[in-house]
Amino acid sequence: EAGVVQSPRYKIIEKKQPVAFWCNPISGHNTLYWYRQNLGQGPELLIRYENEEAVDDSQLPKDRFSAERLKGVDSTLKIQPAELGDSAVYLCASSFPSTADTQYFGPGTRLTVL
Amino acid sequence: AQSVAQPEDQVNVAEGNPLTVKCTYSVSGNPYLFWYVQYPNRGLQFLLKYITGDNLVKGSYGFEAEFNKSQTSFHLKKPSALVSDSALYFCAVRSPNAGNMLTFGGGTRLMVKP
């Protein structure tokens, strides 16, 4: 069974530039999550989707971050414009919708903003 | 608000010796508890979880964890450590009272020396 797929794996951009990350969840997983992991810390949730609906985006900095999951499968997370402090690993995870279900993570995208 | 504490930034153990990685949590209601491992430049890999039932949970690669409700702990253990167990370990908690939000600890680096 294929796991969560993310691309790109690495991205280096200048500050004020836009950047986008793509995620393809495990087949059949209705719930999709985007996390940000700063160096030496645990992941922090940015947004959670149930199918195509964003049901928890309270931690998403909406002035510069946006996300979409138009058909309830793949998802894209965008930052525009990027700031130096956005340098981090962006992780995508997916699961079935129950609270007890395990979240499975992709390999992440390491973003460096110069 | 729910939270997770991993009091040790790093745990050092000799190969073949037992290991323990500590985790305590704070949550409203019954907790769902998870352990993940992260190898360099990789996403988080699920090890085990406690939802209900037996307090001792067995997971992947010989790891196990014990849920202790009175001490609000969920320590990760392995009877005999391998050098290949060296990685970053994250404890996480989720509560039905907080929807599907998974809160991670800050991580503990496990170093197993030959």
PDB file of C-alpha atoms in Angstrom:
ATOM      1  CA  GLU A   1       0.000   0.000   0.000  1.00  0.00           C
ATOM      2  CA  ALA A   2       1.403   3.383  -0.976  1.00  0.00           C
ATOM      3  CA  GLY A   3       1.956   5.852   1.824  1.00  0.00           C
ATOM      4  CA  VAL A   4       1.371   9.576   1.924  1.00  0.00           C
ATOM      5  CA  VAL A   5       3.182  11.249  -0.953  1.00  0.00           C
ATOM      6  CA  GLN A   6       4.543  14.782  -0.774  1.00  0.00           C
ATOM      7  CA  SER A   7       6.408  16.944  -3.205  1.00  0.00           C
ATOM      8  CA  PRO A   8       8.775  18.582  -3.465  1.00  0.00           C
ATOM      9  CA  ARG A   9      11.025  17.101  -0.788  1.00  0.00           C
ATOM     10  CA  TYR A  10      13.149  20.235  -0.576  1.00  0.00           C
ATOM     11  CA  LYS A  11      12.546  23.852  -1.563  1.00  0.00           C
ATOM     12  CA  ILE A  12      14.793  26.870  -1.264  1.00  0.00           C
ATOM     13  CA  ILE A  13      13.335  30.300  -2.037  1.00  0.00           C
ATOM     14  CA  GLU A  14      14.020  33.951  -1.442  1.00  0.00           C
ATOM     15  CA  LYS A  15      11.858  35.776   1.075  1.00  0.00           C
ATOM     16  CA  LYS A  16       8.721  37.379  -0.362  1.00  0.00           C
ATOM     17  CA  GLN A  17       8.481  34.660  -3.017  1.00  0.00           C
ATOM     18  CA  PRO A  18       5.490  32.293  -3.189  1.00  0.00           C
ATOM     19  CA  VAL A  19       5.794  28.564  -2.601  1.00  0.00           C
ATOM     20  CA  ALA A  20       3.415  25.598  -2.807  1.00  0.00           C
ATOM     21  CA  PHE A  21       3.499  22.102  -1.391  1.00  0.00           C
ATOM     22  CA  TRP A  22       1.529  19.138  -2.677  1.00  0.00           C
ATOM     23  CA  CYS A  23       0.192  16.097  -0.827  1.00  0.00           C
ATOM     24  CA  ASN A  24      -1.486  12.898  -1.951  1.00  0.00           C
ATOM     25  CA  PRO A  25      -2.959  10.974   1.007  1.00  0.00           C
ATOM     26  CA  ILE A  26      -3.337   7.241   1.481  1.00  0.00           C
ATOM     27  CA  SER A  27      -6.154   5.913  -0.655  1.00  0.00           C
ATOM     28  CA  GLY A  28      -9.451   5.895   1.234  1.00  0.00           C
ATOM     29  CA  HIS A  29      -8.361   8.315   3.944  1.00  0.00           C
ATOM     30  CA  ASN A  30     -11.006  11.029   4.209  1.00  0.00           C
ATOM     31  CA  THR A  31      -9.071  13.166   6.669  1.00  0.00           C
ATOM     32  CA  LEU A  32      -5.979  15.116   5.661  1.00  0.00           C
ATOM     33  CA  TYR A  33      -3.731  17.248   7.855  1.00  0.00           C
ATOM     34  CA  TRP A  34      -0.977  19.770   7.265  1.00  0.00           C
ATOM     35  CA  TYR A  35       1.583  20.235  10.031  1.00  0.00           C
ATOM     36  CA  ARG A  36       4.606  22.470  10.419  1.00  0.00           C
ATOM     37  CA  GLN A  37       7.662  21.141  12.238  1.00  0.00           C
ATOM     38  CA  ASN A  38      10.294  23.608  13.340  1.00  0.00           C
ATOM     39  CA  LEU A  39      13.802  22.365  13.964  1.00  0.00           C
ATOM     40  CA  GLY A  40      14.047  20.406  17.220  1.00  0.00           C
ATOM     41  CA  GLN A  41      10.330  20.562  17.911  1.00  0.00           C
ATOM     42  CA  GLY A  42       7.252  18.419  17.492  1.00  0.00           C
ATOM     43  CA  PRO A  43       4.845  18.979  14.617  1.00  0.00           C
ATOM     44  CA  GLU A  44       2.103  21.594  15.032  1.00  0.00           C
ATOM     45  CA  LEU A  45      -1.200  21.341  13.210  1.00  0.00           C
ATOM     46  CA  LEU A  46      -1.929  23.994  10.587  1.00  0.00           C
ATOM     47  CA  ILE A  47      -5.148  22.717   9.052  1.00  0.00           C
ATOM     48  CA  ARG A  48      -7.350  19.628   8.956  1.00  0.00           C
ATOM     49  CA  TYR A  49      -9.678  18.562   6.154  1.00  0.00           C
ATOM     50  CA  GLU A  50     -12.593  16.175   6.263  1.00  0.00           C
ATOM     51  CA  ASN A  51     -13.006  15.340   2.584  1.00  0.00           C
ATOM     52  CA  GLU A  52     -12.914  18.743   0.864  1.00  0.00           C
ATOM     53  CA  GLU A  53     -14.001  20.748   3.917  1.00  0.00           C
ATOM     54  CA  ALA A  54     -11.494  22.526   6.142  1.00  0.00           C
ATOM     55  CA  VAL A  55     -12.853  21.722   9.607  1.00  0.00           C
ATOM     56  CA  ASP A  56     -10.007  23.086  11.698  1.00  0.00           C
ATOM     57  CA  ASP A  57      -7.841  25.917  10.385  1.00  0.00           C
ATOM     58  CA  SER A  58      -7.487  27.873  13.597  1.00  0.00           C
ATOM     59  CA  GLN A  59      -3.680  27.540  13.559  1.00  0.00           C
ATOM     60  CA  LEU A  60      -3.242  28.560   9.930  1.00  0.00           C
ATOM     61  CA  PRO A  61      -1.759  32.085   9.505  1.00  0.00           C
ATOM     62  CA  LYS A  62      -4.383  33.198   7.058  1.00  0.00           C
ATOM     63  CA  ASP A  63      -2.657  36.401   6.012  1.00  0.00           C
ATOM     64  CA  ARG A  64      -0.089  34.465   4.032  1.00  0.00           C
ATOM     65  CA  PHE A  65      -1.021  30.783   4.149  1.00  0.00           C
ATOM     66  CA  SER A  66      -3.773  29.097   2.170  1.00  0.00           C
ATOM     67  CA  ALA A  67      -4.730  25.509   1.487  1.00  0.00           C
ATOM     68  CA  GLU A  68      -7.150  23.663  -0.708  1.00  0.00           C
ATOM     69  CA  ARG A  69      -8.422  20.143  -1.223  1.00  0.00           C
ATOM     70  CA  LEU A  70     -10.795  20.658  -4.106  1.00  0.00           C
ATOM     71  CA  LYS A  71     -11.836  17.086  -4.870  1.00  0.00           C
ATOM     72  CA  GLY A  72     -11.346  15.675  -1.407  1.00  0.00           C
ATOM     73  CA  VAL A  73      -8.159  13.808  -2.323  1.00  0.00           C
ATOM     74  CA  ASP A  74      -4.980  15.737  -3.125  1.00  0.00           C
ATOM     75  CA  SER A  75      -4.197  18.914  -1.248  1.00  0.00           C
ATOM     76  CA  THR A  76      -2.002  21.957  -1.792  1.00  0.00           C
ATOM     77  CA  LEU A  77      -0.593  24.268   0.872  1.00  0.00           C
ATOM     78  CA  LYS A  78       0.595  27.684  -0.291  1.00  0.00           C
ATOM     79  CA  ILE A  79       2.592  30.464   1.310  1.00  0.00           C
ATOM     80  CA  GLN A  80       2.558  33.899  -0.294  1.00  0.00           C
ATOM     81  CA  PRO A  81       4.722  35.756   0.426  1.00  0.00           C
ATOM     82  CA  ALA A  82       7.204  33.616   2.331  1.00  0.00           C
ATOM     83  CA  GLU A  83       9.086  35.034   5.315  1.00  0.00           C
ATOM     84  CA  LEU A  84      12.337  33.943   6.922  1.00  0.00           C
ATOM     85  CA  GLY A  85      10.426  32.456   9.851  1.00  0.00           C
ATOM     86  CA  ASP A  86       8.554  30.095   7.551  1.00  0.00           C
ATOM     87  CA  SER A  87      11.634  27.910   7.207  1.00  0.00           C
ATOM     88  CA  ALA A  88      10.537  24.524   8.548  1.00  0.00           C
ATOM     89  CA  VAL A  89       9.471  21.055   7.472  1.00  0.00           C
ATOM     90  CA  TYR A  90       5.879  20.893   6.257  1.00  0.00           C
ATOM     91  CA  LEU A  91       4.315  17.510   6.905  1.00  0.00           C
ATOM     92  CA  CYS A  92       1.157  16.081   5.441  1.00  0.00           C
ATOM     93  CA  ALA A  93      -0.720  13.280   7.175  1.00  0.00           C
ATOM     94  CA  SER A  94      -3.896  11.353   6.506  1.00  0.00           C
ATOM     95  CA  SER A  95      -6.259   9.071   8.412  1.00  0.00           C
ATOM     96  CA  PHE A  96      -9.760   7.740   8.607  1.00  0.00           C
ATOM     97  CA  PRO A  97     -12.052  10.224  10.391  1.00  0.00           C
ATOM     98  CA  SER A  98     -12.358   8.570  13.802  1.00  0.00           C
ATOM     99  CA  THR A  99     -10.519  10.189  16.697  1.00  0.00           C
ATOM    100  CA  ALA A 100      -8.941   6.833  17.503  1.00  0.00           C
ATOM    101  CA  ASP A 101      -7.551   6.344  14.028  1.00  0.00           C
ATOM    102  CA  THR A 102      -3.834   6.601  13.420  1.00  0.00           C
ATOM    103  CA  GLN A 103      -2.461   9.486  11.394  1.00  0.00           C
ATOM    104  CA  TYR A 104       0.105   8.421   8.806  1.00  0.00           C
ATOM    105  CA  PHE A 105       2.685  10.966   7.763  1.00  0.00           C
ATOM    106  CA  GLY A 106       4.426  11.719   4.524  1.00  0.00           C
ATOM    107  CA  PRO A 107       8.175  12.420   4.280  1.00  0.00           C
ATOM    108  CA  GLY A 108       7.654  16.175   4.446  1.00  0.00           C
ATOM    109  CA  THR A 109       8.891  19.163   2.480  1.00  0.00           C
ATOM    110  CA  ARG A 110      11.850  20.996   3.931  1.00  0.00           C
ATOM    111  CA  LEU A 111      11.471  24.702   3.173  1.00  0.00           C
ATOM    112  CA  THR A 112      14.375  27.099   3.448  1.00  0.00           C
ATOM    113  CA  VAL A 113      13.634  30.800   3.055  1.00  0.00           C
ATOM    114  CA  LEU A 114      16.699  32.961   2.394  1.00  0.00           C
TER     115      LEU A 114
ATOM    116  CA  ALA B   1      -5.978  22.661  26.403  1.00  0.00           C
ATOM    117  CA  GLN B   2      -4.157  19.388  25.975  1.00  0.00           C
ATOM    118  CA  SER B   3      -0.398  19.080  26.249  1.00  0.00           C
ATOM    119  CA  VAL B   4       2.418  16.550  26.188  1.00  0.00           C
ATOM    120  CA  ALA B   5       5.725  16.700  28.021  1.00  0.00           C
ATOM    121  CA  GLN B   6       8.817  14.734  27.137  1.00  0.00           C
ATOM    122  CA  PRO B   7      11.165  15.705  29.948  1.00  0.00           C
ATOM    123  CA  GLU B   8      14.370  14.363  28.392  1.00  0.00           C
ATOM    124  CA  ASP B   9      15.852  15.992  25.301  1.00  0.00           C
ATOM    125  CA  GLN B  10      18.154  13.016  24.871  1.00  0.00           C
ATOM    126  CA  VAL B  11      18.418   9.484  26.210  1.00  0.00           C
ATOM    127  CA  ASN B  12      21.654   7.533  25.926  1.00  0.00           C
ATOM    128  CA  VAL B  13      21.719   3.778  26.272  1.00  0.00           C
ATOM    129  CA  ALA B  14      24.137   0.988  25.432  1.00  0.00           C
ATOM    130  CA  GLU B  15      23.149  -1.578  22.841  1.00  0.00           C
ATOM    131  CA  GLY B  16      21.465  -4.564  24.469  1.00  0.00           C
ATOM    132  CA  ASN B  17      20.327  -2.610  27.503  1.00  0.00           C
ATOM    133  CA  PRO B  18      16.688  -1.760  28.169  1.00  0.00           C
ATOM    134  CA  LEU B  19      15.505   1.699  27.196  1.00  0.00           C
ATOM    135  CA  THR B  20      12.771   4.005  28.440  1.00  0.00           C
ATOM    136  CA  VAL B  21      11.613   7.248  26.841  1.00  0.00           C
ATOM    137  CA  LYS B  22       9.331   9.229  29.121  1.00  0.00           C
ATOM    138  CA  CYS B  23       6.066  10.955  28.282  1.00  0.00           C
ATOM    139  CA  THR B  24       3.439  12.638  30.439  1.00  0.00           C
ATOM    140  CA  TYR B  25       0.269  14.264  29.219  1.00  0.00           C
ATOM    141  CA  SER B  26      -2.518  16.589  30.219  1.00  0.00           C
ATOM    142  CA  VAL B  27      -5.938  16.265  28.601  1.00  0.00           C
ATOM    143  CA  SER B  28      -9.611  16.698  29.321  1.00  0.00           C
ATOM    144  CA  GLY B  29     -11.393  13.371  29.208  1.00  0.00           C
ATOM    145  CA  ASN B  30     -10.007  10.023  28.161  1.00  0.00           C
ATOM    146  CA  PRO B  31      -6.747  10.263  26.217  1.00  0.00           C
ATOM    147  CA  TYR B  32      -5.723   8.537  23.039  1.00  0.00           C
ATOM    148  CA  LEU B  33      -1.948   8.247  23.148  1.00  0.00           C
ATOM    149  CA  PHE B  34       0.537   7.665  20.344  1.00  0.00           C
ATOM    150  CA  TRP B  35       4.257   7.173  19.825  1.00  0.00           C
ATOM    151  CA  TYR B  36       5.998   8.068  16.576  1.00  0.00           C
ATOM    152  CA  VAL B  37       9.627   7.756  15.513  1.00  0.00           C
ATOM    153  CA  GLN B  38      11.432  10.045  13.096  1.00  0.00           C
ATOM    154  CA  TYR B  39      14.625   9.139  11.299  1.00  0.00           C
ATOM    155  CA  PRO B  40      16.771  11.867   9.669  1.00  0.00           C
ATOM    156  CA  ASN B  41      15.101  13.514   6.681  1.00  0.00           C
ATOM    157  CA  ARG B  42      12.083  11.259   7.039  1.00  0.00           C
ATOM    158  CA  GLY B  43       8.491  11.773   8.104  1.00  0.00           C
ATOM    159  CA  LEU B  44       7.032  10.467  11.333  1.00  0.00           C
ATOM    160  CA  GLN B  45       6.556   6.720  11.484  1.00  0.00           C
ATOM    161  CA  PHE B  46       3.809   5.273  13.680  1.00  0.00           C
ATOM    162  CA  LEU B  47       5.013   2.918  16.444  1.00  0.00           C
ATOM    163  CA  LEU B  48       2.030   2.215  18.686  1.00  0.00           C
ATOM    164  CA  LYS B  49      -1.069   3.663  20.290  1.00  0.00           C
ATOM    165  CA  TYR B  50      -3.271   3.322  23.345  1.00  0.00           C
ATOM    166  CA  ILE B  51      -6.999   3.784  22.896  1.00  0.00           C
ATOM    167  CA  THR B  52      -8.592   1.580  25.522  1.00  0.00           C
ATOM    168  CA  GLY B  53      -8.159  -1.805  27.193  1.00  0.00           C
ATOM    169  CA  ASP B  54      -4.883  -3.324  28.349  1.00  0.00           C
ATOM    170  CA  ASN B  55      -2.540  -0.682  29.748  1.00  0.00           C
ATOM    171  CA  LEU B  56       0.484  -2.352  28.133  1.00  0.00           C
ATOM    172  CA  VAL B  57       0.543  -1.757  24.400  1.00  0.00           C
ATOM    173  CA  LYS B  58       2.899  -3.558  22.041  1.00  0.00           C
ATOM    174  CA  GLY B  59       3.991  -1.980  18.799  1.00  0.00           C
ATOM    175  CA  SER B  60       6.453  -2.137  15.943  1.00  0.00           C
ATOM    176  CA  TYR B  61      10.126  -3.144  16.194  1.00  0.00           C
ATOM    177  CA  GLY B  62       9.783  -4.607  19.702  1.00  0.00           C
ATOM    178  CA  PHE B  63       8.647  -1.380  21.324  1.00  0.00           C
ATOM    179  CA  GLU B  64       5.952  -1.240  23.957  1.00  0.00           C
ATOM    180  CA  ALA B  65       4.394   1.448  26.111  1.00  0.00           C
ATOM    181  CA  GLU B  66       2.520   1.449  29.381  1.00  0.00           C
ATOM    182  CA  PHE B  67      -0.453   3.687  30.004  1.00  0.00           C
ATOM    183  CA  ASN B  68      -0.635   4.866  33.616  1.00  0.00           C
ATOM    184  CA  LYS B  69      -3.747   6.896  34.253  1.00  0.00           C
ATOM    185  CA  SER B  70      -2.912   7.927  37.831  1.00  0.00           C
ATOM    186  CA  GLN B  71       0.484   9.273  36.778  1.00  0.00           C
ATOM    187  CA  THR B  72      -0.805  10.550  33.406  1.00  0.00           C
ATOM    188  CA  SER B  73       2.147   8.857  31.747  1.00  0.00           C
ATOM    189  CA  PHE B  74       2.750   6.795  28.626  1.00  0.00           C
ATOM    190  CA  HIS B  75       6.417   5.818  28.692  1.00  0.00           C
ATOM    191  CA  LEU B  76       7.953   4.024  25.713  1.00  0.00           C
ATOM    192  CA  LYS B  77      10.072   0.971  26.462  1.00  0.00           C
ATOM    193  CA  LYS B  78      12.134  -1.703  24.784  1.00  0.00           C
ATOM    194  CA  PRO B  79      13.807  -4.622  26.577  1.00  0.00           C
ATOM    195  CA  SER B  80      16.967  -4.612  24.457  1.00  0.00           C
ATOM    196  CA  ALA B  81      18.063  -1.563  22.474  1.00  0.00           C
ATOM    197  CA  LEU B  82      19.604  -1.718  18.999  1.00  0.00           C
ATOM    198  CA  VAL B  83      21.934   0.828  17.421  1.00  0.00           C
ATOM    199  CA  SER B  84      19.344   1.151  14.654  1.00  0.00           C
ATOM    200  CA  ASP B  85      16.818   2.400  17.234  1.00  0.00           C
ATOM    201  CA  SER B  86      18.731   5.689  17.369  1.00  0.00           C
ATOM    202  CA  ALA B  87      16.248   8.322  16.218  1.00  0.00           C
ATOM    203  CA  LEU B  88      13.902  11.065  17.402  1.00  0.00           C
ATOM    204  CA  TYR B  89      10.831   9.868  19.291  1.00  0.00           C
ATOM    205  CA  PHE B  90       7.607  11.807  19.672  1.00  0.00           C
ATOM    206  CA  CYS B  91       4.739  11.194  22.061  1.00  0.00           C
ATOM    207  CA  ALA B  92       1.324  12.582  21.093  1.00  0.00           C
ATOM    208  CA  VAL B  93      -2.122  12.842  22.648  1.00  0.00           C
ATOM    209  CA  ARG B  94      -5.595  13.284  21.276  1.00  0.00           C
ATOM    210  CA  SER B  95      -8.876  13.608  23.104  1.00  0.00           C
ATOM    211  CA  PRO B  96     -12.413  13.200  21.785  1.00  0.00           C
ATOM    212  CA  ASN B  97     -13.146  16.436  23.674  1.00  0.00           C
ATOM    213  CA  ALA B  98     -10.707  18.248  21.384  1.00  0.00           C
ATOM    214  CA  GLY B  99     -11.867  16.790  18.102  1.00  0.00           C
ATOM    215  CA  ASN B 100      -9.130  15.205  16.053  1.00  0.00           C
ATOM    216  CA  MET B 101      -6.379  17.551  17.161  1.00  0.00           C
ATOM    217  CA  LEU B 102      -3.178  15.623  17.800  1.00  0.00           C
ATOM    218  CA  THR B 103      -0.778  17.398  20.134  1.00  0.00           C
ATOM    219  CA  PHE B 104       2.874  16.376  20.083  1.00  0.00           C
ATOM    220  CA  GLY B 105       5.591  16.583  22.680  1.00  0.00           C
ATOM    221  CA  GLY B 106       8.887  18.225  21.869  1.00  0.00           C
ATOM    222  CA  GLY B 107      10.610  14.952  21.090  1.00  0.00           C
ATOM    223  CA  THR B 108      13.383  12.889  22.682  1.00  0.00           C
ATOM    224  CA  ARG B 109      16.514  11.914  20.843  1.00  0.00           C
ATOM    225  CA  LEU B 110      17.513   8.325  21.554  1.00  0.00           C
ATOM    226  CA  MET B 111      21.165   7.463  21.108  1.00  0.00           C
ATOM    227  CA  VAL B 112      22.073   3.783  21.294  1.00  0.00           C
ATOM    228  CA  LYS B 113      25.804   3.191  21.456  1.00  0.00           C
ATOM    229  CA  PRO B 114      27.478  -0.082  20.429  1.00  0.00           C
TER     230      PRO B 114
END
